[in-house]
């Protein structure tokens, strides 16, 4: 009887472990060489960097939908069919003269089904409260836009600059979670490939949408120097046809559906540190372990 009892107890424990065993989420993105899957990734940027190591025709698809998000074949085409993403348009003015980054984020969230007012995002964005000052040698000292918004967002008469990709990513994740993808440091051809698939992308660019050294500025932060231009801006990329990139510009009255030549826009984007964020909607597929 004792042996039977022990056997029953062991069987019960095994059954309990089987029932409580956690489910495993499938990877979000699958890299293909032609039509053959060669790798799975949770992060779109990592998937792109992996695919770019190959000299073959490569593509990246949403694992659960088999929908293409990026392809190196796209980058070889000089002209392509234009698809403009029907994203909501919001102006940063008059409330946020320096609020282009959060206003553009509101557009990115909105097109993906997360309705958040720009003023809410303006209150929620992390700030670096370091005041503008000058040391005895007249070196400018200020906050770090990689850590939080620098300066005043609401009053253009007060010192202010803006915020870079990391705090924006963190704020976006509050609403869209792990569906937020930071694409910073990729090539612009990678960004336009994604936009060409109908996926809008938040970017930082110069306000002239070209290389711009007219208002160069350098200051010291607690983490090191920042060297950039005061003509910093953020827009939402909504389309690409091989010659022009199309975008929503929150600063201009006719900002919806603006366009600029890719060659010059890319220069301004590179100058601002190749910053880009998007949201890839997906329903996680759960598979038994």
CSV table of C-alpha atoms in Angstrom, one decimal:
chain,number,residue,atom,x,y,z
A,1,UNK,CA,0.0,0.0,0.0
A,2,UNK,CA,2.9,2.3,0.9
A,3,UNK,CA,4.4,1.8,-2.5
A,4,UNK,CA,1.1,2.5,-4.2
A,5,UNK,CA,0.7,5.7,-2.2
A,6,UNK,CA,4.1,6.9,-3.2
A,7,UNK,CA,3.4,6.1,-6.9
A,8,UNK,CA,0.1,8.1,-6.7
A,9,UNK,CA,1.9,11.0,-5.0
A,10,UNK,CA,4.6,11.1,-7.7
A,11,UNK,CA,2.1,11.0,-10.5
A,12,UNK,CA,0.1,13.8,-8.9
A,13,UNK,CA,3.2,16.0,-8.6
A,14,UNK,CA,4.1,15.4,-12.2
A,15,UNK,CA,0.6,16.2,-13.3
A,16,UNK,CA,0.6,19.4,-11.2
A,17,UNK,CA,3.9,20.5,-12.7
A,18,UNK,CA,2.5,19.9,-16.2
A,19,UNK,CA,-0.6,22.0,-15.5
A,20,UNK,CA,1.3,24.9,-13.9
A,21,UNK,CA,4.2,24.9,-16.4
A,22,UNK,CA,4.4,28.5,-17.9
A,23,UNK,CA,3.5,29.1,-21.5
A,24,UNK,CA,6.2,30.3,-23.9
A,25,UNK,CA,5.6,33.3,-26.1
A,26,UNK,CA,6.6,32.8,-29.8
A,27,UNK,CA,9.1,35.3,-31.1
A,28,UNK,CA,7.6,38.3,-32.8
A,29,UNK,CA,9.7,38.6,-35.9
A,30,UNK,CA,11.0,36.0,-38.3
A,31,UNK,CA,13.9,36.6,-40.7
A,32,UNK,CA,13.6,35.0,-44.1
A,33,UNK,CA,16.1,34.3,-46.8
A,34,UNK,CA,13.9,34.1,-49.8
A,35,UNK,CA,11.1,31.9,-48.5
A,36,UNK,CA,13.1,30.0,-45.9
A,37,UNK,CA,12.9,31.1,-42.3
A,38,UNK,CA,16.4,31.5,-40.8
A,39,UNK,CA,15.8,33.2,-37.5
A,40,UNK,CA,13.4,34.5,-34.9
A,41,UNK,CA,13.6,37.6,-32.8
A,42,UNK,CA,11.7,39.6,-30.2
A,43,UNK,CA,13.2,42.9,-31.3
A,44,UNK,CA,12.8,44.4,-34.8
A,45,UNK,CA,16.1,46.2,-34.7
A,46,UNK,CA,18.0,43.1,-33.8
A,47,UNK,CA,16.2,41.2,-36.6
A,48,UNK,CA,17.2,43.9,-39.2
A,49,UNK,CA,20.8,43.9,-38.1
A,50,UNK,CA,20.9,40.1,-38.4
A,51,UNK,CA,19.3,40.2,-41.9
A,52,UNK,CA,21.7,42.9,-43.1
A,53,UNK,CA,24.7,40.6,-42.5
A,54,UNK,CA,23.6,38.4,-45.5
A,55,UNK,CA,24.1,39.2,-49.1
A,56,UNK,CA,21.0,37.3,-50.2
A,57,UNK,CA,17.4,38.6,-50.6
A,58,UNK,CA,16.2,38.9,-47.0
A,59,UNK,CA,13.0,40.0,-45.4
A,60,UNK,CA,11.4,40.3,-42.0
A,61,UNK,CA,7.9,39.3,-41.3
A,62,UNK,CA,5.6,39.4,-38.3
A,63,UNK,CA,5.7,35.8,-37.1
A,64,UNK,CA,2.0,35.6,-36.3
A,65,UNK,CA,0.7,37.3,-39.5
A,66,UNK,CA,3.4,36.5,-42.1
A,67,UNK,CA,3.2,40.2,-43.0
A,68,UNK,CA,6.4,41.8,-44.3
A,69,UNK,CA,7.9,44.7,-42.3
A,70,UNK,CA,11.3,45.1,-43.9
A,71,UNK,CA,13.1,43.9,-47.0
A,72,UNK,CA,16.5,44.6,-48.5
A,73,UNK,CA,14.9,44.1,-51.9
A,74,UNK,CA,12.9,47.3,-51.2
A,75,UNK,CA,16.1,49.2,-50.8
A,76,UNK,CA,17.2,48.3,-54.3
A,77,UNK,CA,14.2,49.9,-55.9
A,78,UNK,CA,14.6,53.5,-57.1
A,79,UNK,CA,10.8,54.0,-57.4
A,80,UNK,CA,8.0,52.3,-55.6
A,81,UNK,CA,4.3,52.6,-55.1
A,82,UNK,CA,3.4,55.3,-52.6
A,83,UNK,CA,1.2,54.4,-49.7
A,84,UNK,CA,0.4,57.2,-47.3
A,85,UNK,CA,-0.5,56.0,-43.8
A,86,UNK,CA,-3.7,57.7,-42.6
A,87,UNK,CA,-2.4,58.8,-39.3
A,88,UNK,CA,-4.1,61.5,-37.2
A,89,UNK,CA,-2.6,64.9,-37.4
A,90,UNK,CA,-2.1,67.1,-34.3
A,91,UNK,CA,-0.4,70.6,-34.1
A,92,UNK,CA,1.9,71.3,-31.2
A,93,UNK,CA,0.8,75.0,-31.3
A,94,UNK,CA,-0.2,77.1,-29.6
A,95,UNK,CA,0.2,75.2,-26.3
A,96,UNK,CA,3.5,73.5,-26.9
A,97,UNK,CA,5.9,75.7,-28.8
A,98,UNK,CA,8.7,73.2,-28.0
A,99,UNK,CA,6.5,70.1,-27.8
A,100,UNK,CA,7.1,68.5,-31.2
A,101,UNK,CA,8.4,65.3,-29.7
A,102,UNK,CA,5.4,64.5,-27.5
A,103,UNK,CA,3.0,65.8,-30.2
A,104,UNK,CA,4.5,63.5,-32.8
A,105,UNK,CA,4.3,60.6,-30.2
A,106,UNK,CA,0.6,61.4,-29.8
A,107,UNK,CA,0.2,60.9,-33.6
A,108,UNK,CA,2.2,57.6,-33.5
A,109,UNK,CA,0.1,56.3,-30.6
A,110,UNK,CA,-3.1,57.5,-32.2
A,111,UNK,CA,-2.6,55.7,-35.5
A,112,UNK,CA,-2.0,52.5,-33.5
A,113,UNK,CA,-5.2,52.8,-31.5
A,114,UNK,CA,-3.9,54.5,-28.3
A,115,UNK,CA,-5.7,57.8,-28.0
A,116,UNK,CA,-3.5,60.1,-25.7
A,117,UNK,CA,-3.7,63.8,-25.7
A,118,UNK,CA,-0.5,65.7,-26.4
A,119,UNK,CA,-0.9,67.7,-23.1
A,120,UNK,CA,-1.0,64.5,-21.1
A,121,UNK,CA,2.2,63.3,-22.8
A,122,UNK,CA,3.7,66.7,-22.1
A,123,UNK,CA,3.0,66.3,-18.4
A,124,UNK,CA,4.2,62.7,-18.3
A,125,UNK,CA,7.5,63.0,-20.2
A,126,UNK,CA,10.6,62.6,-17.9
A,127,UNK,CA,12.5,65.9,-17.5
A,128,UNK,CA,16.1,66.7,-16.7
A,129,UNK,CA,15.6,69.7,-14.4
A,130,UNK,CA,19.2,70.9,-14.7
A,131,UNK,CA,18.9,74.7,-15.3
A,132,UNK,CA,20.8,76.5,-18.0
A,133,UNK,CA,23.9,78.1,-16.6
A,134,UNK,CA,27.5,79.1,-17.5
A,135,UNK,CA,30.7,78.3,-15.6
A,136,UNK,CA,33.6,80.7,-14.9
A,137,UNK,CA,34.9,79.9,-18.4
A,138,UNK,CA,31.6,80.6,-20.0
A,139,UNK,CA,31.0,77.0,-20.9
A,140,UNK,CA,27.2,76.3,-21.2
A,141,UNK,CA,25.9,73.7,-18.7
A,142,UNK,CA,22.4,72.2,-19.1
A,143,UNK,CA,20.4,69.0,-18.9
A,144,UNK,CA,20.8,65.8,-21.0
A,145,UNK,CA,18.1,65.3,-23.6
A,146,UNK,CA,18.9,61.5,-23.7
A,147,UNK,CA,17.7,61.4,-20.1
A,148,UNK,CA,14.8,63.8,-20.1
A,149,UNK,CA,13.2,66.9,-21.6
A,150,UNK,CA,15.6,69.9,-21.3
A,151,UNK,CA,14.3,73.4,-20.6
A,152,UNK,CA,10.8,74.8,-20.9
A,153,UNK,CA,8.3,73.2,-23.3
A,154,UNK,CA,5.4,75.7,-22.8
A,155,UNK,CA,7.0,79.1,-23.1
A,156,UNK,CA,9.3,79.9,-26.0
A,157,UNK,CA,10.6,83.0,-24.2
A,158,UNK,CA,12.3,80.8,-21.6
A,159,UNK,CA,15.3,78.6,-22.3
A,160,UNK,CA,14.4,75.3,-23.8
A,161,UNK,CA,15.6,72.6,-26.1
A,162,UNK,CA,13.8,69.2,-26.3
A,163,UNK,CA,14.1,65.5,-25.7
A,164,UNK,CA,15.7,62.6,-27.5
A,165,UNK,CA,14.6,59.0,-28.2
A,166,UNK,CA,15.1,57.1,-24.9
A,167,UNK,CA,12.6,59.1,-22.8
A,168,UNK,CA,10.1,59.0,-25.7
A,169,UNK,CA,10.5,55.2,-25.9
A,170,UNK,CA,9.9,54.9,-22.2
A,171,UNK,CA,6.8,57.1,-22.3
A,172,UNK,CA,5.4,55.2,-25.4
A,173,UNK,CA,5.8,51.9,-23.6
A,174,UNK,CA,3.5,53.2,-20.8
A,175,UNK,CA,0.7,52.9,-23.4
A,176,UNK,CA,1.9,50.3,-26.0
A,177,UNK,CA,4.2,48.2,-23.9
A,178,UNK,CA,6.5,45.8,-25.7
A,179,UNK,CA,5.0,46.7,-29.1
A,180,UNK,CA,7.2,49.8,-29.1
A,181,UNK,CA,10.4,49.3,-31.1
A,182,UNK,CA,13.4,51.6,-30.9
A,183,UNK,CA,15.1,51.7,-34.3
A,184,UNK,CA,17.7,54.3,-33.4
A,185,UNK,CA,21.1,53.9,-35.2
A,186,UNK,CA,19.8,51.9,-38.2
A,187,UNK,CA,20.4,53.2,-41.7
A,188,UNK,CA,17.7,55.5,-43.1
A,189,UNK,CA,17.1,53.0,-45.9
A,190,UNK,CA,15.9,50.6,-43.1
A,191,UNK,CA,13.5,53.2,-41.8
A,192,UNK,CA,12.1,54.0,-45.3
A,193,UNK,CA,11.7,50.3,-45.9
A,194,UNK,CA,9.5,50.0,-42.8
A,195,UNK,CA,7.6,53.2,-43.7
A,196,UNK,CA,7.1,51.8,-47.2
A,197,UNK,CA,5.3,48.8,-45.7
A,198,UNK,CA,2.7,51.1,-44.2
A,199,UNK,CA,4.2,51.5,-40.7
A,200,UNK,CA,4.6,55.1,-39.5
A,201,UNK,CA,7.8,56.0,-37.6
A,202,UNK,CA,8.6,58.8,-35.1
A,203,UNK,CA,11.9,60.5,-35.9
A,204,UNK,CA,14.1,63.4,-34.8
A,205,UNK,CA,15.4,65.6,-37.6
A,206,UNK,CA,16.6,69.2,-38.1
A,207,UNK,CA,13.8,71.7,-38.5
A,208,UNK,CA,15.1,72.5,-42.0
A,209,UNK,CA,15.0,68.8,-43.0
A,210,UNK,CA,18.6,68.9,-44.2
A,211,UNK,CA,22.1,69.2,-42.9
A,212,UNK,CA,21.9,72.3,-40.7
A,213,UNK,CA,24.8,74.0,-38.9
A,214,UNK,CA,23.2,77.5,-38.7
A,215,UNK,CA,22.5,77.2,-35.0
A,216,UNK,CA,25.1,74.8,-33.7
A,217,UNK,CA,25.3,74.6,-30.0
A,218,UNK,CA,27.4,72.7,-27.4
A,219,UNK,CA,26.9,72.3,-23.7
A,220,UNK,CA,28.1,70.2,-20.8
A,221,UNK,CA,26.0,67.8,-18.9
A,222,UNK,CA,26.7,65.6,-15.8
A,223,UNK,CA,27.1,62.7,-18.3
A,224,UNK,CA,29.3,64.5,-20.9
A,225,UNK,CA,29.0,67.0,-23.7
A,226,UNK,CA,26.1,67.5,-26.0
A,227,UNK,CA,26.9,68.9,-29.5
A,228,UNK,CA,23.9,69.5,-31.8
A,229,UNK,CA,21.8,72.3,-33.4
A,230,UNK,CA,19.0,74.3,-31.8
A,231,UNK,CA,17.0,73.6,-35.0
A,232,UNK,CA,16.0,70.2,-33.5
A,233,UNK,CA,12.6,68.8,-34.6
A,234,UNK,CA,10.4,65.7,-34.5
A,235,UNK,CA,8.0,64.5,-37.2
A,236,UNK,CA,6.0,61.4,-38.0
A,237,UNK,CA,7.1,59.6,-41.2
A,238,UNK,CA,4.0,58.4,-43.1
A,239,UNK,CA,5.1,57.5,-46.6
A,240,UNK,CA,8.0,56.9,-49.0
A,241,UNK,CA,8.1,56.6,-52.8
A,242,UNK,CA,11.8,56.2,-53.5
A,243,UNK,CA,12.3,59.9,-54.1
A,244,UNK,CA,10.4,61.6,-51.4
A,245,UNK,CA,9.7,60.9,-47.7
A,246,UNK,CA,6.2,62.0,-46.5
A,247,UNK,CA,5.5,63.1,-43.0
A,248,UNK,CA,3.2,64.9,-40.5
A,249,UNK,CA,4.9,68.0,-39.2
A,250,UNK,CA,3.3,69.2,-35.9
A,251,UNK,CA,4.9,72.7,-36.2
A,252,UNK,CA,3.5,73.9,-39.5
A,253,UNK,CA,-0.1,74.8,-40.4
A,254,UNK,CA,-0.1,72.7,-43.5
A,255,UNK,CA,2.0,70.1,-41.7
A,256,UNK,CA,-0.1,67.1,-42.7
A,257,UNK,CA,1.2,65.3,-45.7
A,258,UNK,CA,4.5,67.3,-46.0
A,259,UNK,CA,7.2,65.9,-48.1
A,260,UNK,CA,11.0,66.4,-48.7
A,261,UNK,CA,13.6,64.7,-50.9
A,262,UNK,CA,14.9,61.6,-49.2
A,263,UNK,CA,18.5,62.6,-49.9
A,264,UNK,CA,18.3,65.9,-47.9
A,265,UNK,CA,16.0,64.7,-45.2
A,266,UNK,CA,18.4,61.8,-44.5
A,267,UNK,CA,21.2,64.3,-43.9
A,268,UNK,CA,19.2,66.1,-41.3
A,269,UNK,CA,18.2,62.8,-39.7
A,270,UNK,CA,21.8,61.6,-39.6
A,271,UNK,CA,22.9,64.9,-38.0
A,272,UNK,CA,20.4,64.4,-35.2
A,273,UNK,CA,21.7,60.9,-34.3
A,274,UNK,CA,19.6,58.6,-36.4
A,275,UNK,CA,16.7,58.5,-33.9
A,276,UNK,CA,13.6,56.5,-34.7
A,277,UNK,CA,10.8,54.8,-32.9
A,278,UNK,CA,7.8,52.8,-34.1
A,279,UNK,CA,5.0,50.6,-32.8
A,280,UNK,CA,4.4,47.1,-34.3
A,281,UNK,CA,1.0,45.8,-33.3
A,282,UNK,CA,0.8,42.1,-32.7
A,283,UNK,CA,-1.2,39.6,-30.8
A,284,UNK,CA,1.1,37.3,-29.0
A,285,UNK,CA,0.9,33.6,-30.1
A,286,UNK,CA,1.2,31.2,-27.1
A,287,UNK,CA,2.6,27.8,-27.8
A,288,UNK,CA,2.8,24.9,-25.4
A,289,UNK,CA,6.3,24.1,-24.1
